[in-house]
Short mmCIF file of C-alpha atoms in Angstrom, two decimals:
data_model
loop_
_atom_site.label_atom_id
_atom_site.label_comp_id
_atom_site.label_asym_id
_atom_site.label_seq_id
_atom_site.Cartn_x
_atom_site.Cartn_y
_atom_site.Cartn_z
CA UNK A 1 0.04 -0.05 0.01
CA UNK A 2 1.12 3.49 -0.63
CA UNK A 3 1.67 5.47 2.39
CA UNK A 4 3.74 8.29 4.05
CA UNK A 5 4.79 8.12 7.62
CA UNK A 6 5.67 11.04 9.81
CA UNK A 7 6.60 9.53 13.17
CA UNK A 8 6.93 12.81 15.03
CA UNK A 9 3.52 14.48 15.79
CA UNK A 10 5.17 17.66 17.56
CA UNK A 11 8.51 18.54 17.85
CA UNK A 12 9.89 21.64 19.87
CA UNK A 13 13.44 23.20 19.37
CA UNK A 14 15.13 26.36 20.31
CA UNK A 15 15.77 28.97 17.91
CA UNK A 16 19.15 28.78 16.56
CA UNK A 17 18.95 24.84 17.07
CA UNK A 18 19.21 22.47 14.05
CA UNK A 19 16.04 20.59 12.89
CA UNK A 20 15.45 17.18 11.25
CA UNK A 21 11.83 16.07 10.59
CA UNK A 22 11.57 12.37 9.80
CA UNK A 23 9.49 11.13 6.67
CA UNK A 24 9.28 7.24 5.67
CA UNK A 25 7.23 6.15 2.52
CA UNK A 26 5.93 3.14 0.97
CA UNK A 27 5.46 3.47 -2.70
CA UNK A 28 5.50 0.82 -5.66
CA UNK A 29 6.70 3.04 -8.27
CA UNK A 30 9.62 5.61 -8.68
CA UNK A 31 8.54 8.05 -5.97
CA UNK A 32 8.30 11.85 -6.44
CA UNK A 33 8.82 13.38 -2.99
CA UNK A 34 7.92 16.66 -1.45
CA UNK A 35 7.90 18.65 1.75
CA UNK A 36 5.24 21.25 2.22
CA UNK A 37 4.95 23.87 5.12
CA UNK A 38 1.39 25.04 6.39
CA UNK A 39 1.31 28.14 8.58
CA UNK A 40 -1.96 28.60 10.49
CA UNK A 41 -4.86 29.23 8.37
CA UNK A 42 -3.10 29.01 5.38
CA UNK A 43 -2.55 26.73 2.36
CA UNK A 44 0.43 24.46 1.80
CA UNK A 45 3.76 25.95 0.27
CA UNK A 46 6.39 23.81 -1.42
CA UNK A 47 9.68 23.73 0.38
CA UNK A 48 11.34 21.09 -1.79
CA UNK A 49 10.95 18.20 -4.11
CA UNK A 50 12.98 15.24 -5.28
CA UNK A 51 12.71 13.02 -8.12
CA UNK A 52 16.09 11.79 -9.17
CA UNK A 53 19.87 13.19 -9.32
CA UNK A 54 21.67 14.22 -6.45
CA UNK A 55 19.90 12.59 -3.14
CA UNK A 56 20.58 16.12 -1.26
CA UNK A 57 17.99 18.74 -2.37
CA UNK A 58 18.00 22.35 -1.46
CA UNK A 59 14.66 24.05 -0.92
CA UNK A 60 13.49 27.50 0.18
CA UNK A 61 13.98 29.25 3.34
CA UNK A 62 17.26 27.44 4.10
CA UNK A 63 15.86 23.68 4.04
CA UNK A 64 17.38 20.49 2.47
CA UNK A 65 16.19 17.26 2.34
CA UNK A 66 18.03 13.79 1.71
CA UNK A 67 16.63 10.81 -0.06
CA UNK A 68 17.72 7.53 0.90
CA UNK A 69 16.34 4.69 -1.24
CA UNK A 70 17.64 2.01 1.07
CA UNK A 71 15.72 3.42 4.23
CA UNK A 72 12.72 4.61 2.21
CA UNK A 73 13.22 7.84 4.02
CA UNK A 74 13.13 11.63 2.71
CA UNK A 75 14.16 13.66 5.91
CA UNK A 76 13.78 17.33 6.07
CA UNK A 77 16.87 19.43 7.65
CA UNK A 78 17.54 22.92 8.57
CA UNK A 79 21.07 23.67 10.42
CA UNK A 80 19.64 27.05 12.37
CA UNK A 81 15.66 27.30 12.98
CA UNK A 82 14.16 30.73 13.14
CA UNK A 83 11.13 31.41 15.11
CA UNK A 84 9.32 32.04 11.89
CA UNK A 85 9.63 28.31 10.84
CA UNK A 86 7.07 27.52 13.55
CA UNK A 87 4.55 25.82 11.45
CA UNK A 88 3.25 22.39 10.37
CA UNK A 89 5.16 20.41 8.02
CA UNK A 90 4.02 17.59 5.47
CA UNK A 91 5.84 14.96 3.54
CA UNK A 92 4.02 13.68 0.50
CA UNK A 93 4.67 11.36 -2.27
CA UNK A 94 3.49 10.98 -5.89
CA UNK A 95 4.03 9.39 -9.02
CA UNK A 96 6.59 11.05 -11.57
CA UNK A 97 4.34 11.09 -14.59
CA UNK A 98 0.82 10.81 -15.26
CA UNK A 99 -2.03 11.85 -13.04
CA UNK A 100 -0.42 13.29 -9.92
CA UNK A 101 -2.31 12.34 -6.79
CA UNK A 102 -0.35 13.26 -3.84
CA UNK A 103 -0.27 11.05 -0.74
CA UNK A 104 0.37 12.99 2.37
CA UNK A 105 1.83 12.13 6.01
CA UNK A 106 -0.03 13.05 8.90
CA UNK A 107 2.17 16.22 9.40
CA UNK A 108 4.67 17.10 12.12
CA UNK A 109 3.97 20.55 14.20
CA UNK A 110 6.98 22.24 14.69
CA UNK A 111 7.35 24.84 17.81
CA UNK A 112 10.16 27.12 18.16
CA UNK A 113 11.28 28.61 21.60
CA UNK A 114 13.11 31.69 21.68
CA UNK B 1 0.67 36.47 -11.23
CA UNK B 2 -2.23 35.31 -8.92
CA UNK B 3 -1.73 31.92 -7.61
CA UNK B 4 -4.57 29.35 -6.84
CA UNK B 5 -7.64 31.29 -5.43
CA UNK B 6 -10.31 29.55 -3.45
CA UNK B 7 -13.69 30.97 -2.51
CA UNK B 8 -15.28 31.27 0.06
CA UNK B 9 -12.92 31.26 2.62
CA UNK B 10 -15.34 30.11 5.36
CA UNK B 11 -18.58 28.36 5.26
CA UNK B 12 -20.88 27.07 7.74
CA UNK B 13 -23.66 24.47 6.73
CA UNK B 14 -26.06 22.29 8.59
CA UNK B 15 -26.15 18.38 8.23
CA UNK B 16 -28.09 17.45 4.97
CA UNK B 17 -27.44 20.60 3.14
CA UNK B 18 -25.53 20.96 0.08
CA UNK B 19 -22.27 23.10 -0.48
CA UNK B 20 -20.37 24.13 -3.56
CA UNK B 21 -16.57 25.26 -3.37
CA UNK B 22 -14.81 27.08 -6.03
CA UNK B 23 -11.30 27.25 -7.31
CA UNK B 24 -9.28 29.23 -10.01
CA UNK B 25 -5.90 27.61 -10.62
CA UNK B 26 -2.82 29.49 -11.19
CA UNK B 27 -2.17 30.98 -14.65
CA UNK B 28 -0.92 28.61 -17.00
CA UNK B 29 -2.30 25.44 -15.37
CA UNK B 30 -4.80 23.21 -16.69
CA UNK B 31 -5.22 20.56 -13.99
CA UNK B 32 -7.04 21.17 -10.82
CA UNK B 33 -7.04 18.62 -7.68
CA UNK B 34 -8.91 18.77 -4.74
CA UNK B 35 -7.85 17.55 -1.04
CA UNK B 36 -9.83 17.29 2.21
CA UNK B 37 -7.71 18.14 5.25
CA UNK B 38 -9.54 17.14 8.65
CA UNK B 39 -8.17 18.86 11.82
CA UNK B 40 -4.81 17.26 12.72
CA UNK B 41 -4.40 15.47 9.64
CA UNK B 42 -2.73 15.38 6.25
CA UNK B 43 -4.77 16.23 3.03
CA UNK B 44 -6.34 13.53 1.67
CA UNK B 45 -6.91 13.40 -2.25
CA UNK B 46 -10.65 13.70 -3.32
CA UNK B 47 -10.23 13.79 -7.07
CA UNK B 48 -8.39 15.41 -10.00
CA UNK B 49 -10.04 17.20 -13.10
CA UNK B 50 -8.16 17.66 -16.56
CA UNK B 51 -9.68 18.55 -19.98
CA UNK B 52 -12.98 18.99 -17.78
CA UNK B 53 -13.00 15.32 -16.86
CA UNK B 54 -12.64 13.60 -13.73
CA UNK B 55 -9.19 11.59 -14.40
CA UNK B 56 -8.62 10.11 -10.77
CA UNK B 57 -10.55 9.68 -7.52
CA UNK B 58 -9.64 9.00 -3.96
CA UNK B 59 -11.62 7.01 -1.68
CA UNK B 60 -14.66 9.56 -1.24
CA UNK B 61 -18.32 8.62 -1.67
CA UNK B 62 -20.35 9.76 -4.49
CA UNK B 63 -21.61 12.61 -2.51
CA UNK B 64 -18.42 14.48 -3.49
CA UNK B 65 -18.63 15.55 -7.06
CA UNK B 66 -16.99 17.94 -9.13
CA UNK B 67 -16.88 20.07 -12.33
CA UNK B 68 -14.18 21.74 -14.38
CA UNK B 69 -14.90 24.56 -16.61
CA UNK B 70 -13.39 25.69 -19.90
CA UNK B 71 -11.38 28.16 -18.40
CA UNK B 72 -9.88 25.45 -16.10
CA UNK B 73 -11.61 26.74 -12.83
CA UNK B 74 -13.22 24.09 -10.89
CA UNK B 75 -16.09 23.68 -8.30
CA UNK B 76 -16.25 20.87 -5.62
CA UNK B 77 -19.79 19.80 -4.61
CA UNK B 78 -20.81 17.94 -1.77
CA UNK B 79 -24.27 16.71 -1.02
CA UNK B 80 -26.13 15.71 2.17
CA UNK B 81 -23.41 17.05 4.38
CA UNK B 82 -22.34 15.12 7.41
CA UNK B 83 -20.80 16.36 10.54
CA UNK B 84 -17.52 14.57 9.51
CA UNK B 85 -17.42 16.68 6.38
CA UNK B 86 -15.90 19.55 8.32
CA UNK B 87 -12.62 20.19 7.08
CA UNK B 88 -10.21 22.43 5.40
CA UNK B 89 -10.79 21.80 1.63
CA UNK B 90 -7.72 22.56 -0.51
CA UNK B 91 -7.48 22.96 -4.41
CA UNK B 92 -4.24 22.39 -6.07
CA UNK B 93 -3.26 23.08 -9.55
CA UNK B 94 -0.63 21.85 -12.01
CA UNK B 95 0.21 21.32 -15.60
CA UNK B 96 2.05 18.57 -17.41
CA UNK B 97 2.86 20.99 -20.05
CA UNK B 98 4.88 23.05 -17.70
CA UNK B 99 8.06 21.49 -16.34
CA UNK B 100 7.67 18.36 -18.26
CA UNK B 101 6.08 15.73 -16.11
CA UNK B 102 7.29 17.26 -12.96
CA UNK B 103 3.88 17.56 -11.82
CA UNK B 104 4.43 20.07 -8.89
CA UNK B 105 1.28 21.07 -7.49
CA UNK B 106 0.47 24.69 -6.14
CA UNK B 107 -2.00 24.91 -3.53
CA UNK B 108 -4.59 27.64 -2.68
CA UNK B 109 -5.42 28.84 0.84
CA UNK B 110 -8.28 26.55 1.13
CA UNK B 111 -12.02 26.79 2.26
CA UNK B 112 -12.62 26.08 5.80
CA UNK B 113 -16.10 24.17 5.87
CA UNK B 114 -17.98 23.81 9.08
CA UNK B 115 -20.94 21.46 9.22
CA UNK B 116 -23.16 21.86 12.50
#
């Protein structure tokens, strides 16, 4: 079955600390992987995406993610968190081509302490 | 360049009523997908429209239906509303014509539906 698991429901970090949000997926075909961020009352904003090539991808707002096929993981990282990064983060997987239904994880809510 | 727009922003209905939500895709996009996001959960795929036809559907009952117009805008209709239909409804647009087959989806701000 196709699925995305985000093991951490809530994460709290101090401002300036590093961050890693975990994502594991189960997908039969070649996955196209995404990380989205959602601020309260807002829609989803794409942080980064991965299909092929370099397994370390850079995104907006200083985020990066590393694809590890052997672990079926696509973890999101940021070296130094800012208070404005507090939001909910969603990992998603979809097909490379064709009709692009996205399967989302349940999300990780990030809180940032000053 | 306007992104994906949705209307209304908020909506309150009672059980058994019907509701219509609207979405205008990002300029240059021709494919619209709808997602339901219940409180505390990730978005769940409802269906996708391309060339005015439903191309793919998620695990949602027939009470959920949609339409796409020639200008690529779309409507989501939900009949016989249930309390469990309360959620944020997100519209996303994409286009296989831009960026090849890398179907990146751009999301709108959503419509918050409350069913009482």
